[in-house]
XYZ file of C-alpha atoms in Angstrom:
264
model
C 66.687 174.672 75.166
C 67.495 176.512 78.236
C 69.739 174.094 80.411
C 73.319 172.761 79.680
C 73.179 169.703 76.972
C 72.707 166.300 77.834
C 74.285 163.580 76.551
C 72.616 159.984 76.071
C 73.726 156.936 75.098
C 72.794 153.273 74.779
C 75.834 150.364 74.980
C 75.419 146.811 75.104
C 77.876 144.615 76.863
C 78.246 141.192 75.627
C 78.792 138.554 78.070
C 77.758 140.714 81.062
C 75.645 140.509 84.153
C 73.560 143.744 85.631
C 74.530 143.073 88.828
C 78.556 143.188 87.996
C 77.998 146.385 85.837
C 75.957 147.526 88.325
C 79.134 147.304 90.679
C 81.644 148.370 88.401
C 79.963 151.819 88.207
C 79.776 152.268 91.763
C 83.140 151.521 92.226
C 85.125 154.343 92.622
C 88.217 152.232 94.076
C 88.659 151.115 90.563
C 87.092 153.846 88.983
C 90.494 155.397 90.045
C 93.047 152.556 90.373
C 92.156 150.859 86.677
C 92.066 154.403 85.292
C 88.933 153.486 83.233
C 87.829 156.892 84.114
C 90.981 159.011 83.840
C 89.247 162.418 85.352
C 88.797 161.500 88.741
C 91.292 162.794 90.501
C 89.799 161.994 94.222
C 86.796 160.707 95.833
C 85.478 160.211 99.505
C 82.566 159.079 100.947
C 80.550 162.179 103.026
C 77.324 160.344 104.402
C 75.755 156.666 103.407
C 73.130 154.611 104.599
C 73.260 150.740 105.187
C 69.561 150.328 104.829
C 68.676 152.133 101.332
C 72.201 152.120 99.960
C 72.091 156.051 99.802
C 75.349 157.634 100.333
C 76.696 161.054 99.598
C 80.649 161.426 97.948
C 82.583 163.909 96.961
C 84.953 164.088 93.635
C 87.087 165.994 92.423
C 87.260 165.685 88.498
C 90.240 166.472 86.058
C 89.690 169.127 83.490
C 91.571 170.483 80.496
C 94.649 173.104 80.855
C 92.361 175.667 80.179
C 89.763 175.115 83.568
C 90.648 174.784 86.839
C 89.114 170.946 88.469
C 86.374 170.945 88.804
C 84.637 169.423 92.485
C 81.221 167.565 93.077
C 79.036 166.505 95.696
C 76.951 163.658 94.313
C 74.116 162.018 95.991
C 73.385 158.631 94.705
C 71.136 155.741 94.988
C 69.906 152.605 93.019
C 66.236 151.138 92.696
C 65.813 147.906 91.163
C 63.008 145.254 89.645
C 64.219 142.149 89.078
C 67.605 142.794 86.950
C 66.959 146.095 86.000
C 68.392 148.719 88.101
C 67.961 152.529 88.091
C 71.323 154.463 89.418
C 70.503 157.707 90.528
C 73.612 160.234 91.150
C 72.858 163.913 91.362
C 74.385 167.004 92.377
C 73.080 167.403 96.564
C 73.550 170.668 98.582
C 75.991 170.349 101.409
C 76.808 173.514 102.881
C 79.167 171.648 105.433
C 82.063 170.969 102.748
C 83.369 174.467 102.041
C 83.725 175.534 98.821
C 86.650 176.943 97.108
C 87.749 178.994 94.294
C 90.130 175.631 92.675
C 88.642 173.109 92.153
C 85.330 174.500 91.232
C 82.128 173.448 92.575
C 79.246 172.093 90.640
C 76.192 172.657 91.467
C 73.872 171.476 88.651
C 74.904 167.524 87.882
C 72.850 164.138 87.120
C 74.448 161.491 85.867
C 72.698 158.694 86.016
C 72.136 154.941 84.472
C 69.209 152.424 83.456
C 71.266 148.640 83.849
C 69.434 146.021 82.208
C 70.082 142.359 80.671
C 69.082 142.127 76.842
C 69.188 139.268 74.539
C 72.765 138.848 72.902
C 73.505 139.938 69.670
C 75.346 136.423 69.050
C 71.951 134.966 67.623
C 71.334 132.020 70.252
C 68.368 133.972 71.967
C 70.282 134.099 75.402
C 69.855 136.845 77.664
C 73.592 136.938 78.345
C 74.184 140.948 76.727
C 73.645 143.844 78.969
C 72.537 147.234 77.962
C 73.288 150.575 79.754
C 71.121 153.695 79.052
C 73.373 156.269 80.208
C 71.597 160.129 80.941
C 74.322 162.521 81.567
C 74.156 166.593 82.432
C 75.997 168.546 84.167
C 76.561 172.957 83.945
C 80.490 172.790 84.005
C 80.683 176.702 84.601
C 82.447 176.902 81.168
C 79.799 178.365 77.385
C 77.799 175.821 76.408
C 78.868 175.876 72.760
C 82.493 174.434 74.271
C 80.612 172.240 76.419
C 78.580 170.944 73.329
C 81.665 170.668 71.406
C 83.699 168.940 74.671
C 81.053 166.377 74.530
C 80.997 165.609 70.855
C 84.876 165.382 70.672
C 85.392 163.217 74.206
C 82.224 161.820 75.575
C 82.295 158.754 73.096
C 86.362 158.348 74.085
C 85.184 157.889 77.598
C 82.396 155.763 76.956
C 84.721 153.471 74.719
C 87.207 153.417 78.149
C 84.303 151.495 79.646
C 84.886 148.407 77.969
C 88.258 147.344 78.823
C 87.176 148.607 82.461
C 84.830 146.571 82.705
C 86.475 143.475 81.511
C 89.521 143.854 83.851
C 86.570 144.429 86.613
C 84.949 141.026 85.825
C 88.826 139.349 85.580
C 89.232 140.835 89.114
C 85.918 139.548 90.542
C 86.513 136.110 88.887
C 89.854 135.702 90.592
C 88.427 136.533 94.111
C 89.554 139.870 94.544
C 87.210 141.493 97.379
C 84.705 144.260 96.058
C 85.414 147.337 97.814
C 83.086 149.457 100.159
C 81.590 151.399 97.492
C 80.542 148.500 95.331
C 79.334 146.878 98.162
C 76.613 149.842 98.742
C 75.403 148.806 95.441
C 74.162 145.914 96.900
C 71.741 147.665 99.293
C 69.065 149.280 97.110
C 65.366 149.770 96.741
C 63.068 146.951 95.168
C 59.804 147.385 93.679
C 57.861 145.484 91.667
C 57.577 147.083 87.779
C 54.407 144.790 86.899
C 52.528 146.746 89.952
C 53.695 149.933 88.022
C 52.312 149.148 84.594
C 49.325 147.957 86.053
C 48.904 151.095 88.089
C 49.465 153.092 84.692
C 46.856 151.657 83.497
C 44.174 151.930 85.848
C 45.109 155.918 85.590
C 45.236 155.579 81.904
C 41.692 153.914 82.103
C 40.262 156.143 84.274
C 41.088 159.252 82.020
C 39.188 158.076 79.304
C 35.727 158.221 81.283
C 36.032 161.779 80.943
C 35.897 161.873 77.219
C 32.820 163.117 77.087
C 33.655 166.923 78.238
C 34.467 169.608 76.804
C 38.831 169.378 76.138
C 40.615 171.838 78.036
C 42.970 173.589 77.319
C 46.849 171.606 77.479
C 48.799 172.672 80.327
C 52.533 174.306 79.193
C 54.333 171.225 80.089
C 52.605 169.797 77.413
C 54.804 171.035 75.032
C 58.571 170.270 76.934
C 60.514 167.572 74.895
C 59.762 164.025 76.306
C 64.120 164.025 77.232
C 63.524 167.388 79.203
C 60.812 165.639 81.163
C 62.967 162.265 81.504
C 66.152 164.395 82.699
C 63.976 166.566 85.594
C 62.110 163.176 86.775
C 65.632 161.449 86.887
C 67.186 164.418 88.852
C 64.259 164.822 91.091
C 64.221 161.269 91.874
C 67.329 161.301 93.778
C 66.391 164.338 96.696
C 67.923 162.892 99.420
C 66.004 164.676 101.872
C 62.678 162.536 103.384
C 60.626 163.713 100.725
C 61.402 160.840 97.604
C 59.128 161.141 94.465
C 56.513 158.604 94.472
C 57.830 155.212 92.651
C 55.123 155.241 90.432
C 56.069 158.382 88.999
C 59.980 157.661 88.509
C 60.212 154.436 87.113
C 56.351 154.574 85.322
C 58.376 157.666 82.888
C 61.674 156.204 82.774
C 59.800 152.666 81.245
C 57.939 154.728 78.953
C 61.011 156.804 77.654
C 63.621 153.122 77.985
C 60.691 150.370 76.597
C 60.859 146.979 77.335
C 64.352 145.230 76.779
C 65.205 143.142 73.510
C 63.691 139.627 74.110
């Protein structure tokens, strides 16, 4: 109730692999050159990592008449079991770009995607569809009533752009054409296993119960915070690209609990 809204969505893509949508959103090349997603304007790459697959970029984003661009500095990274990948992008502090009055900085951003392959909704039981749970927030500087009503009126226009991106994406990677740098980061990203996870959930789980006996305590305030309130901070946290990463366990065991297990 306090924070900017967040938009969430689920979309399944027929005839689609995880890894290929996986690329196709880290692609920034095409992001701009297919004009799937019309507001970027520019993008460059600040800081990345071979190894993990972290890197740091920096966009600048097209905005109506009325606002000046808008500029971010996104941290992102991808964890993945099996199929399934998390994409992590946040807003990251970087005091070495300056800022400047046009475009305007954003400071508060996650935008952020769970990729996974689901069972196609042609009937034959093949796990040929792929679903994308997309968690999106952002404070665009601007009332949140217009940013509400921004979102209701274009956020489903620019999800619906996807598509056709994506298909000329797959067209391109059929005929050979060479993924570019960015996609190619996707490729380096952080495995873990999710059965370990559940299991490990439920050791804790089981444990808790032993103390049924005493006396209940009171419920700590958090308690009471919507389950997507505690979703978005655990996704935004997830991504501090300082040493200090949140424990696996504690990312991925809340994001399975909020996502559930993929249509079989």
């Amino acid at each position: 109730q306090n924070g900017p809204p967040q938009y969430r969505s689920s979309t399944i893509f027929e005839d689609a692999s995880p890894d290929v949508v996986r690329d196709f959103f880290w692609d920034d090349d095409f992001r701009i050159s297919n004009t799937w997603d019309d507001m970027l304007l520019e993008h460059e790459t600040l800081e990345e990592c071979a190894k993990t697959g972290t890197m740091v970029v920096r966009w600048v984003r097209k905005f109506p008449f009325f606002c000046s661009d808008r500029e971010y500095v996104i941290g992102r990274r991808i964890w993945a079991s099996g199929k399934t990948y998390y994409c992590v992008t946040k807003s990251v502090p970087r005091p070495s770009v300056p800022r400047s009055s046009k475009p305007r900085r954003v400071d508060l951003y996650y935008s952020s995607w769970c990729i996974r392959p689901v069972e196609s909704r042609n009937g034959d039981g093949a796990m040929t569809a792929c679903e994308v749970l997309l968690f999106h927030h952002e404070d665009m500087g601007i009332p949140w009533s217009i940013a509400k009503l921004g979102v209701q009126q274009g956020m489903w226009g620019c999800v619906k752009r996807i598509e056709p991106g994506l298909r000329a994406y797959q067209t391109a990677r059929a005929a050979g054409v060479p993924i570019s740098k960015c996609a190619a980061m996707a490729h380096a990203n952080t495995k873990f296993v999710a059965d370990e996870l559940t299991a490990s959930e439920n050791n804790t789980e089981a444990g808790s119960t032993s103390n049924n006996a005493q006396a209940e305590k009171p419920k700590h305030w958090t308690g009471n915070l919507p389950k997507v309130f505690v979703i978005g901070s655990v996704v935004a946290l997830a991504c501090t690209f300082d040493k200090g990463l949140l424990t696996k366990a504690l990312v991925f065991g809340t994001a399975r609990r909020f996502a559930g297990p993929g249509r079989r």
